[in-house]
PDB file of C-alpha atoms in Angstrom:
ATOM      1  CA  UNK A 170      85.256  92.006  92.613  1.00  0.00           C
ATOM      2  CA  UNK A 171      83.821  89.072  95.140  1.00  0.00           C
ATOM      3  CA  UNK A 172      86.923  89.341  97.386  1.00  0.00           C
ATOM      4  CA  UNK A 173      88.450  86.935  98.635  1.00  0.00           C
ATOM      5  CA  UNK A 174      86.662  84.249  97.129  1.00  0.00           C
ATOM      6  CA  UNK A 175      87.870  85.652  93.389  1.00  0.00           C
ATOM      7  CA  UNK A 176      91.081  86.073  94.834  1.00  0.00           C
ATOM      8  CA  UNK A 177      91.508  82.875  96.184  1.00  0.00           C
ATOM      9  CA  UNK A 178      89.493  81.189  92.701  1.00  0.00           C
ATOM     10  CA  UNK A 179      92.833  83.090  90.775  1.00  0.00           C
ATOM     11  CA  UNK A 180      95.522  82.586  92.782  1.00  0.00           C
ATOM     12  CA  UNK A 181      94.938  78.872  92.694  1.00  0.00           C
ATOM     13  CA  UNK A 182      95.429  79.512  89.221  1.00  0.00           C
ATOM     14  CA  UNK A 183      98.612  81.138  89.361  1.00  0.00           C
ATOM     15  CA  UNK A 184     100.123  78.857  92.043  1.00  0.00           C
ATOM     16  CA  UNK A 185      98.859  75.480  89.558  1.00  0.00           C
ATOM     17  CA  UNK A 186     101.269  77.718  86.761  1.00  0.00           C
ATOM     18  CA  UNK A 187     103.997  78.366  88.681  1.00  0.00           C
ATOM     19  CA  UNK A 188     104.351  74.691  89.722  1.00  0.00           C
ATOM     20  CA  UNK A 189     104.204  74.029  86.078  1.00  0.00           C
ATOM     21  CA  UNK A 190     106.578  76.777  85.018  1.00  0.00           C
ATOM     22  CA  UNK A 191     109.089  75.651  87.838  1.00  0.00           C
ATOM     23  CA  UNK A 192     108.901  71.952  86.794  1.00  0.00           C
ATOM     24  CA  UNK A 193     109.968  73.160  83.049  1.00  0.00           C
ATOM     25  CA  UNK A 194     112.448  75.561  84.312  1.00  0.00           C
ATOM     26  CA  UNK A 195     114.368  72.889  85.798  1.00  0.00           C
ATOM     27  CA  UNK A 196     114.786  71.099  82.364  1.00  0.00           C
ATOM     28  CA  UNK A 197     116.784  71.557  78.916  1.00  0.00           C
ATOM     29  CA  UNK A 198     113.350  72.994  77.287  1.00  0.00           C
ATOM     30  CA  UNK A 199     113.096  73.998  73.451  1.00  0.00           C
ATOM     31  CA  UNK A 200     113.334  78.137  72.919  1.00  0.00           C
ATOM     32  CA  UNK A 201     110.980  79.276  69.960  1.00  0.00           C
ATOM     33  CA  UNK A 202     110.966  83.295  68.519  1.00  0.00           C
ATOM     34  CA  UNK A 203     107.423  84.992  68.528  1.00  0.00           C
ATOM     35  CA  UNK A 204     109.379  87.620  66.751  1.00  0.00           C
ATOM     36  CA  UNK A 205     113.185  88.601  66.471  1.00  0.00           C
ATOM     37  CA  UNK A 206     114.507  89.235  70.178  1.00  0.00           C
ATOM     38  CA  UNK A 207     111.041  87.917  71.683  1.00  0.00           C
ATOM     39  CA  UNK A 208     111.136  84.331  73.009  1.00  0.00           C
ATOM     40  CA  UNK A 209     108.464  81.610  73.680  1.00  0.00           C
ATOM     41  CA  UNK A 210     108.590  78.816  75.434  1.00  0.00           C
ATOM     42  CA  UNK A 211     106.689  75.878  76.483  1.00  0.00           C
ATOM     43  CA  UNK A 212     106.425  77.371  80.070  1.00  0.00           C
ATOM     44  CA  UNK A 213     104.482  80.528  78.880  1.00  0.00           C
ATOM     45  CA  UNK A 214     102.180  78.563  76.859  1.00  0.00           C
ATOM     46  CA  UNK A 215     101.180  76.235  79.561  1.00  0.00           C
ATOM     47  CA  UNK A 216     100.929  78.789  82.442  1.00  0.00           C
ATOM     48  CA  UNK A 217      99.183  80.601  80.092  1.00  0.00           C
ATOM     49  CA  UNK A 218      96.355  77.747  79.578  1.00  0.00           C
ATOM     50  CA  UNK A 219      95.678  77.500  82.929  1.00  0.00           C
ATOM     51  CA  UNK A 220      95.372  80.760  84.041  1.00  0.00           C
ATOM     52  CA  UNK A 221      93.579  82.265  81.060  1.00  0.00           C
ATOM     53  CA  UNK A 222      91.549  79.136  80.132  1.00  0.00           C
ATOM     54  CA  UNK A 223      90.559  78.915  84.034  1.00  0.00           C
ATOM     55  CA  UNK A 224      89.214  82.077  84.216  1.00  0.00           C
ATOM     56  CA  UNK A 225      87.238  82.048  81.497  1.00  0.00           C
ATOM     57  CA  UNK A 226      85.838  78.637  82.744  1.00  0.00           C
ATOM     58  CA  UNK A 227      85.104  79.698  86.430  1.00  0.00           C
ATOM     59  CA  UNK A 228      84.734  83.603  86.223  1.00  0.00           C
ATOM     60  CA  UNK A 229      83.179  83.861  82.794  1.00  0.00           C
ATOM     61  CA  UNK A 230      85.495  86.925  82.463  1.00  0.00           C
ATOM     62  CA  UNK A 231      87.769  87.619  79.285  1.00  0.00           C
ATOM     63  CA  UNK A 232      91.260  87.946  79.425  1.00  0.00           C
ATOM     64  CA  UNK A 233      93.963  89.867  77.742  1.00  0.00           C
ATOM     65  CA  UNK A 234      96.726  87.761  77.525  1.00  0.00           C
ATOM     66  CA  UNK A 235     100.434  88.225  76.254  1.00  0.00           C
ATOM     67  CA  UNK A 236     100.346  84.778  74.398  1.00  0.00           C
ATOM     68  CA  UNK A 237      96.551  85.347  73.033  1.00  0.00           C
ATOM     69  CA  UNK A 238      95.027  87.507  70.304  1.00  0.00           C
ATOM     70  CA  UNK A 239      90.909  86.718  71.390  1.00  0.00           C
ATOM     71  CA  UNK A 240      91.060  89.781  72.921  1.00  0.00           C
ATOM     72  CA  UNK A 241      91.123  93.647  72.013  1.00  0.00           C
ATOM     73  CA  UNK A 242      91.329  96.101  74.223  1.00  0.00           C
ATOM     74  CA  UNK A 243      88.670  98.321  72.273  1.00  0.00           C
ATOM     75  CA  UNK A 244      85.914  95.025  73.475  1.00  0.00           C
ATOM     76  CA  UNK A 245      83.634  97.083  75.734  1.00  0.00           C
ATOM     77  CA  UNK A 246      83.432  94.639  78.947  1.00  0.00           C
ATOM     78  CA  UNK A 247      83.063  95.440  82.968  1.00  0.00           C
ATOM     79  CA  UNK A 248      86.012  92.963  83.543  1.00  0.00           C
ATOM     80  CA  UNK A 249      88.825  92.303  82.212  1.00  0.00           C
ATOM     81  CA  UNK A 250      91.444  90.596  83.620  1.00  0.00           C
ATOM     82  CA  UNK A 251      94.971  91.005  82.281  1.00  0.00           C
ATOM     83  CA  UNK A 252      97.812  88.308  82.075  1.00  0.00           C
ATOM     84  CA  UNK A 253     101.450  88.048  81.495  1.00  0.00           C
ATOM     85  CA  UNK A 254     102.132  84.292  82.015  1.00  0.00           C
ATOM     86  CA  UNK A 255     105.795  84.960  82.135  1.00  0.00           C
ATOM     87  CA  UNK A 256     107.125  88.523  82.477  1.00  0.00           C
ATOM     88  CA  UNK A 257     110.664  88.271  81.745  1.00  0.00           C
ATOM     89  CA  UNK A 258     110.924  84.984  79.457  1.00  0.00           C
ATOM     90  CA  UNK A 259     114.255  86.127  78.322  1.00  0.00           C
ATOM     91  CA  UNK A 260     115.772  85.782  82.083  1.00  0.00           C
ATOM     92  CA  UNK A 261     113.718  82.771  82.263  1.00  0.00           C
ATOM     93  CA  UNK A 262     115.654  81.155  79.116  1.00  0.00           C
ATOM     94  CA  UNK A 263     118.632  82.338  80.792  1.00  0.00           C
ATOM     95  CA  UNK A 264     118.167  80.793  84.025  1.00  0.00           C
ATOM     96  CA  UNK A 265     118.100  84.093  85.906  1.00  0.00           C
ATOM     97  CA  UNK A 266     115.538  83.825  88.259  1.00  0.00           C
ATOM     98  CA  UNK A 267     114.096  87.493  87.923  1.00  0.00           C
ATOM     99  CA  UNK A 268     110.860  86.709  86.026  1.00  0.00           C
ATOM    100  CA  UNK A 269     106.949  86.418  87.058  1.00  0.00           C
ATOM    101  CA  UNK A 270     104.072  85.757  86.400  1.00  0.00           C
ATOM    102  CA  UNK A 271     101.891  89.147  86.279  1.00  0.00           C
ATOM    103  CA  UNK A 272      97.978  89.299  86.489  1.00  0.00           C
ATOM    104  CA  UNK A 273      95.770  92.242  87.225  1.00  0.00           C
ATOM    105  CA  UNK A 274      92.075  92.819  87.184  1.00  0.00           C
ATOM    106  CA  UNK A 275      90.368  96.099  85.696  1.00  0.00           C
ATOM    107  CA  UNK A 276      87.087  96.469  86.448  1.00  0.00           C
ATOM    108  CA  UNK A 277      85.065  99.443  85.466  1.00  0.00           C
ATOM    109  CA  UNK A 278      87.716 100.989  83.959  1.00  0.00           C
ATOM    110  CA  UNK A 279      89.565 101.057  87.132  1.00  0.00           C
ATOM    111  CA  UNK A 280      92.468  98.791  88.475  1.00  0.00           C
ATOM    112  CA  UNK A 281      91.291  97.313  90.757  1.00  0.00           C
ATOM    113  CA  UNK A 282      93.378  93.771  91.856  1.00  0.00           C
ATOM    114  CA  UNK A 283      97.059  92.278  91.099  1.00  0.00           C
ATOM    115  CA  UNK A 284      98.910  89.524  91.592  1.00  0.00           C
ATOM    116  CA  UNK A 285     102.702  88.972  90.756  1.00  0.00           C
ATOM    117  CA  UNK A 286     104.562  85.643  91.830  1.00  0.00           C
ATOM    118  CA  UNK A 287     108.287  85.047  90.826  1.00  0.00           C
ATOM    119  CA  UNK A 288     108.007  80.739  90.830  1.00  0.00           C
ATOM    120  CA  UNK A 289     111.600  79.975  91.726  1.00  0.00           C
ATOM    121  CA  UNK A 290     112.050  82.301  94.600  1.00  0.00           C
ATOM    122  CA  UNK A 291     108.631  81.365  95.990  1.00  0.00           C
ATOM    123  CA  UNK A 292     107.669  84.977  96.016  1.00  0.00           C
ATOM    124  CA  UNK A 293     103.624  86.197  96.102  1.00  0.00           C
ATOM    125  CA  UNK A 294     102.604  89.060  96.193  1.00  0.00           C
ATOM    126  CA  UNK A 295      99.018  90.707  95.730  1.00  0.00           C
ATOM    127  CA  UNK A 296      97.030  93.899  96.259  1.00  0.00           C
ATOM    128  CA  UNK A 297      93.744  94.960  96.143  1.00  0.00           C
ATOM    129  CA  UNK A 298      92.615  98.812  95.620  1.00  0.00           C
ATOM    130  CA  UNK A 299      91.236 100.255  99.082  1.00  0.00           C
ATOM    131  CA  UNK A 300      92.864  97.706 101.788  1.00  0.00           C
ATOM    132  CA  UNK A 301      96.272  96.933 100.612  1.00  0.00           C
ATOM    133  CA  UNK A 302      98.468  94.684  99.801  1.00  0.00           C
ATOM    134  CA  UNK A 303     100.313  91.084 101.066  1.00  0.00           C
ATOM    135  CA  UNK A 304     103.617  89.396 100.814  1.00  0.00           C
ATOM    136  CA  UNK A 305     104.460  85.942 101.838  1.00  0.00           C
ATOM    137  CA  UNK A 306     107.358  83.460 100.329  1.00  0.00           C
ATOM    138  CA  UNK A 307     105.463  79.658  99.423  1.00  0.00           C
ATOM    139  CA  UNK A 308     107.238  76.806  99.738  1.00  0.00           C
ATOM    140  CA  UNK A 309     106.717  73.841  96.852  1.00  0.00           C
ATOM    141  CA  UNK A 310     104.182  72.379  95.569  1.00  0.00           C
ATOM    142  CA  UNK A 311     102.564  75.586  95.339  1.00  0.00           C
ATOM    143  CA  UNK A 312      99.049  74.385  94.520  1.00  0.00           C
ATOM    144  CA  UNK A 313      99.220  73.162  98.512  1.00  0.00           C
ATOM    145  CA  UNK A 314      98.901  76.595  99.792  1.00  0.00           C
ATOM    146  CA  UNK A 315      96.378  78.960 100.705  1.00  0.00           C
ATOM    147  CA  UNK A 316      96.960  82.571 100.649  1.00  0.00           C
ATOM    148  CA  UNK A 317      95.775  84.380 104.233  1.00  0.00           C
ATOM    149  CA  UNK A 318      94.133  87.380 102.532  1.00  0.00           C
ATOM    150  CA  UNK A 319      93.619  89.122 105.897  1.00  0.00           C
ATOM    151  CA  UNK A 320      97.527  89.726 105.966  1.00  0.00           C
ATOM    152  CA  UNK A 321      97.902  92.701 104.437  1.00  0.00           C
ATOM    153  CA  UNK A 322      99.458  96.442 104.628  1.00  0.00           C
ATOM    154  CA  UNK A 323     100.157  99.575 103.117  1.00  0.00           C
ATOM    155  CA  UNK A 324     103.624  99.336 102.667  1.00  0.00           C
ATOM    156  CA  UNK A 325     104.748 102.196 100.846  1.00  0.00           C
ATOM    157  CA  UNK A 326     102.612 104.354 103.907  1.00  0.00           C
ATOM    158  CA  UNK A 327     103.627 102.288 106.873  1.00  0.00           C
ATOM    159  CA  UNK A 328     107.588 101.916 106.435  1.00  0.00           C
ATOM    160  CA  UNK A 329     110.813 103.369 104.784  1.00  0.00           C
ATOM    161  CA  UNK A 330     111.791 101.092 101.824  1.00  0.00           C
ATOM    162  CA  UNK A 331     114.614  98.648 102.956  1.00  0.00           C
ATOM    163  CA  UNK A 332     117.202 100.163 101.111  1.00  0.00           C
ATOM    164  CA  UNK A 333     116.302 103.668 100.172  1.00  0.00           C
ATOM    165  CA  UNK A 334     118.761 104.431  97.494  1.00  0.00           C
ATOM    166  CA  UNK A 335     118.228 101.701  94.813  1.00  0.00           C
ATOM    167  CA  UNK A 336     116.241 102.357  91.992  1.00  0.00           C
ATOM    168  CA  UNK A 337     115.268  99.314  90.170  1.00  0.00           C
ATOM    169  CA  UNK A 338     115.726  99.292  86.262  1.00  0.00           C
ATOM    170  CA  UNK A 339     115.614  96.868  83.212  1.00  0.00           C
ATOM    171  CA  UNK A 340     118.761  95.168  82.690  1.00  0.00           C
ATOM    172  CA  UNK A 341     118.363  95.396  78.819  1.00  0.00           C
ATOM    173  CA  UNK A 342     117.741  99.468  79.333  1.00  0.00           C
ATOM    174  CA  UNK A 343     121.221  99.554  81.092  1.00  0.00           C
ATOM    175  CA  UNK A 344     122.877  97.215  78.738  1.00  0.00           C
ATOM    176  CA  UNK A 345     121.911  99.517  76.125  1.00  0.00           C
ATOM    177  CA  UNK A 346     122.706 103.070  78.478  1.00  0.00           C
ATOM    178  CA  UNK A 347     119.054 104.478  78.316  1.00  0.00           C
ATOM    179  CA  UNK A 348     119.801 106.218  81.517  1.00  0.00           C
ATOM    180  CA  UNK A 349     123.075 107.923  80.260  1.00  0.00           C
ATOM    181  CA  UNK A 350     121.599 111.014  79.988  1.00  0.00           C
ATOM    182  CA  UNK A 351     119.757 111.248  83.628  1.00  0.00           C
ATOM    183  CA  UNK A 352     122.016 112.757  85.916  1.00  0.00           C
ATOM    184  CA  UNK A 353     120.874 111.662  89.077  1.00  0.00           C
ATOM    185  CA  UNK A 354     124.203 112.327  91.227  1.00  0.00           C
ATOM    186  CA  UNK A 355     125.242 110.637  94.391  1.00  0.00           C
ATOM    187  CA  UNK A 356     121.072 110.528  95.714  1.00  0.00           C
ATOM    188  CA  UNK A 357     120.726 107.544  93.623  1.00  0.00           C
ATOM    189  CA  UNK A 358     122.120 104.050  92.387  1.00  0.00           C
ATOM    190  CA  UNK A 359     120.882 102.386  89.513  1.00  0.00           C
ATOM    191  CA  UNK A 360     120.391  98.315  90.165  1.00  0.00           C
ATOM    192  CA  UNK A 361     119.458  96.389  86.936  1.00  0.00           C
ATOM    193  CA  UNK A 362     117.123  93.755  87.682  1.00  0.00           C
ATOM    194  CA  UNK A 363     114.601  91.576  85.384  1.00  0.00           C
ATOM    195  CA  UNK A 364     110.850  91.383  84.951  1.00  0.00           C
ATOM    196  CA  UNK A 365     109.388  94.891  85.094  1.00  0.00           C
ATOM    197  CA  UNK A 366     106.255  92.938  86.902  1.00  0.00           C
ATOM    198  CA  UNK A 367     108.899  91.473  89.293  1.00  0.00           C
ATOM    199  CA  UNK A 368     110.082  94.980  89.808  1.00  0.00           C
ATOM    200  CA  UNK A 369     107.227  97.016  90.461  1.00  0.00           C
ATOM    201  CA  UNK A 370     106.126  93.949  93.305  1.00  0.00           C
ATOM    202  CA  UNK A 371     109.437  94.529  94.989  1.00  0.00           C
ATOM    203  CA  UNK A 372     108.866  98.428  95.414  1.00  0.00           C
ATOM    204  CA  UNK A 373     105.188  97.930  96.513  1.00  0.00           C
ATOM    205  CA  UNK A 374     106.327  95.811  99.531  1.00  0.00           C
ATOM    206  CA  UNK A 375     108.744  98.309 100.259  1.00  0.00           C
ATOM    207  CA  UNK A 376     111.955  96.104  99.335  1.00  0.00           C
ATOM    208  CA  UNK A 377     113.170  99.158  97.130  1.00  0.00           C
ATOM    209  CA  UNK A 378     111.886 102.765  96.911  1.00  0.00           C
ATOM    210  CA  UNK A 379     111.414 103.212  93.154  1.00  0.00           C
ATOM    211  CA  UNK A 380     111.297 101.818  89.883  1.00  0.00           C
ATOM    212  CA  UNK A 381     112.070 103.297  86.502  1.00  0.00           C
ATOM    213  CA  UNK A 382     111.473 102.622  82.745  1.00  0.00           C
ATOM    214  CA  UNK A 383     112.448 104.300  79.787  1.00  0.00           C
ATOM    215  CA  UNK A 384     110.894 101.900  77.181  1.00  0.00           C
ATOM    216  CA  UNK A 385     107.033 101.195  76.126  1.00  0.00           C
ATOM    217  CA  UNK A 386     105.275  98.686  78.155  1.00  0.00           C
ATOM    218  CA  UNK A 387     101.909  96.369  77.413  1.00  0.00           C
ATOM    219  CA  UNK A 388      99.333  96.493  79.991  1.00  0.00           C
ATOM    220  CA  UNK A 389     100.000  92.721  80.668  1.00  0.00           C
ATOM    221  CA  UNK A 390     103.915  94.318  81.912  1.00  0.00           C
ATOM    222  CA  UNK A 391     102.699  95.977  84.292  1.00  0.00           C
ATOM    223  CA  UNK A 392      99.291  95.298  85.562  1.00  0.00           C
ATOM    224  CA  UNK A 393     100.112  93.093  88.199  1.00  0.00           C
ATOM    225  CA  UNK A 394     102.587  95.055  89.371  1.00  0.00           C
ATOM    226  CA  UNK A 395     100.610  98.497  89.331  1.00  0.00           C
ATOM    227  CA  UNK A 396      97.642  96.675  90.959  1.00  0.00           C
ATOM    228  CA  UNK A 397      99.986  95.741  93.563  1.00  0.00           C
ATOM    229  CA  UNK A 398     101.699  99.225  94.092  1.00  0.00           C
ATOM    230  CA  UNK A 399      98.712 101.217  93.908  1.00  0.00           C
ATOM    231  CA  UNK A 400      97.408  99.367  96.481  1.00  0.00           C
ATOM    232  CA  UNK A 401     100.099  99.898  98.906  1.00  0.00           C
ATOM    233  CA  UNK A 402      99.848 103.418  98.485  1.00  0.00           C
ATOM    234  CA  UNK A 403     102.550 104.337  96.131  1.00  0.00           C
ATOM    235  CA  UNK A 404     102.755 106.275  92.945  1.00  0.00           C
ATOM    236  CA  UNK A 405     103.117 105.761  89.252  1.00  0.00           C
ATOM    237  CA  UNK A 406     103.571 107.715  86.113  1.00  0.00           C
ATOM    238  CA  UNK A 407     103.691 107.114  82.729  1.00  0.00           C
ATOM    239  CA  UNK A 408     106.756 108.982  81.794  1.00  0.00           C
ATOM    240  CA  UNK A 409     105.609 110.662  78.328  1.00  0.00           C
ATOM    241  CA  UNK A 410     102.231 112.352  79.517  1.00  0.00           C
ATOM    242  CA  UNK A 411     103.498 112.471  83.494  1.00  0.00           C
ATOM    243  CA  UNK A 412      99.860 111.089  83.972  1.00  0.00           C
ATOM    244  CA  UNK A 413      98.489 107.943  86.057  1.00  0.00           C
ATOM    245  CA  UNK A 414      99.624 104.874  83.848  1.00  0.00           C
ATOM    246  CA  UNK A 415      96.734 103.938  81.638  1.00  0.00           C
ATOM    247  CA  UNK A 416      95.266 100.778  80.940  1.00  0.00           C
ATOM    248  CA  UNK A 417      93.013  99.455  78.139  1.00  0.00           C
ATOM    249  CA  UNK A 418      93.969 102.738  75.710  1.00  0.00           C
ATOM    250  CA  UNK A 419      94.954 100.808  72.791  1.00  0.00           C
ATOM    251  CA  UNK A 420      97.444 102.683  72.977  1.00  0.00           C
ATOM    252  CA  UNK A 421     101.557 101.446  74.507  1.00  0.00           C
ATOM    253  CA  UNK A 422     102.290 103.324  78.145  1.00  0.00           C
ATOM    254  CA  UNK A 423     105.788 105.083  77.178  1.00  0.00           C
ATOM    255  CA  UNK A 424     108.012 104.703  79.630  1.00  0.00           C
ATOM    256  CA  UNK A 425     106.789 104.440  83.873  1.00  0.00           C
ATOM    257  CA  UNK A 426     108.647 105.654  87.042  1.00  0.00           C
ATOM    258  CA  UNK A 427     106.578 104.477  90.473  1.00  0.00           C
ATOM    259  CA  UNK A 428     107.096 103.449  93.810  1.00  0.00           C
ATOM    260  CA  UNK A 429     106.586 105.379  97.437  1.00  0.00           C
ATOM    261  CA  UNK A 430     105.030 108.687  96.696  1.00  0.00           C
ATOM    262  CA  UNK A 431     107.487 111.458  98.106  1.00  0.00           C
ATOM    263  CA  UNK A 432     110.331 109.560  96.280  1.00  0.00           C
ATOM    264  CA  UNK A 433     108.427 109.775  92.771  1.00  0.00           C
ATOM    265  CA  UNK A 434     107.328 112.880  93.828  1.00  0.00           C
ATOM    266  CA  UNK A 435     110.455 114.614  94.383  1.00  0.00           C
ATOM    267  CA  UNK A 436     112.615 112.343  91.441  1.00  0.00           C
ATOM    268  CA  UNK A 437     110.130 113.145  89.117  1.00  0.00           C
ATOM    269  CA  UNK A 438     110.635 117.233  89.862  1.00  0.00           C
ATOM    270  CA  UNK A 439     113.836 116.859  89.571  1.00  0.00           C
ATOM    271  CA  UNK A 440     114.545 114.716  86.377  1.00  0.00           C
ATOM    272  CA  UNK A 441     111.023 114.992  84.222  1.00  0.00           C
ATOM    273  CA  UNK A 442     113.005 116.838  81.310  1.00  0.00           C
ATOM    274  CA  UNK A 443     115.401 114.736  81.195  1.00  0.00           C
ATOM    275  CA  UNK A 444     113.323 111.619  81.507  1.00  0.00           C
ATOM    276  CA  UNK A 445     110.851 112.781  78.879  1.00  0.00           C
ATOM    277  CA  UNK A 446     113.549 113.190  76.093  1.00  0.00           C
ATOM    278  CA  UNK A 447     115.408 109.977  77.274  1.00  0.00           C
ATOM    279  CA  UNK A 448     111.916 107.693  76.680  1.00  0.00           C
ATOM    280  CA  UNK A 449     112.112 105.621  73.815  1.00  0.00           C
ATOM    281  CA  UNK A 450     108.500 104.869  71.904  1.00  0.00           C
ATOM    282  CA  UNK A 451     109.579 102.096  70.296  1.00  0.00           C
ATOM    283  CA  UNK A 452     111.681  98.869  71.572  1.00  0.00           C
TER     284      UNK A 452
END
C-alpha cells in the first residue's frame, strides 16, 4: 500500500459515503429485505456505490462487498478491499446510532489497512499494520475534512482501557441468551452494543478491553475493525479454531474474541471450553 496517499484516497470516499448515509438516516426511508431478518436500505446501496465504484475507478482494485456479488474470495488477487457499507443495518433502521462503515485492505494475503466510521457520532478510526492506529471525531460535512495520518498510536500497547471490566457483545446475541453458559464471574461485565465493526474499533483505540461474539462472521463484518485492532497491538482469535481470524478463506469465521492482548489471553485460558461449546455455526 502506498501510504498515506491511498489511505487519503479511500478516506475521501468513506467520508463522502458517511455524508450520504447521514442524509438518509434523518428521513423516513424505505426498508427492503435481502432475506428474512436481513434489512437493506437505500443508504447501504448509495454508500456501496460511492466507495466500491470509487476504489475500482481510482485504484483499479477489486472490492469484496456485502452488497455485491461481483467478487469471489476464491479469486486470486494481490490486493482486495473488503467493504461493508453499513455494518449494523438493523441499528440504522431502528435509528440507533450504533452502526458503521467498515473497509479493510488485504494485500498479499495479509490484512494491511482498515477504516471504520460511525456517520452519526463522527467517529473515524483507522489503522495500518506496523505503524499504529488513529481516532478522531469529525464534524459535518465530512467530505470537507482531512485526516492527519501522522496522529497515531498503538493504543492497546500504550494505555489501559478506559473501562477495563466491560466486554462489548452483540445486542442480538444478548437478546438470544447466547452467553448464559459462560460463567465469567465478577471480573467482567457484558455490555451490549450494535455493529461488530464499531465494537472492534472502540476496543482498538482503548475505549473497552475486549469484544466477544459467538455467531459466524463474514469478512466484511470485521475486516476494517480487525485491521485497526491489530495495528493497535491487539489480539484477535476465531473461537472455533483458536487461531488468528482468517480472511478470504471462503469460509465463515465462527465466533470472535478480540481486544487487548493480555485480557484476551486471560479470558481465552479461563473460558475457552465454554466459548467453543457455545458458538453457533449458523445465524
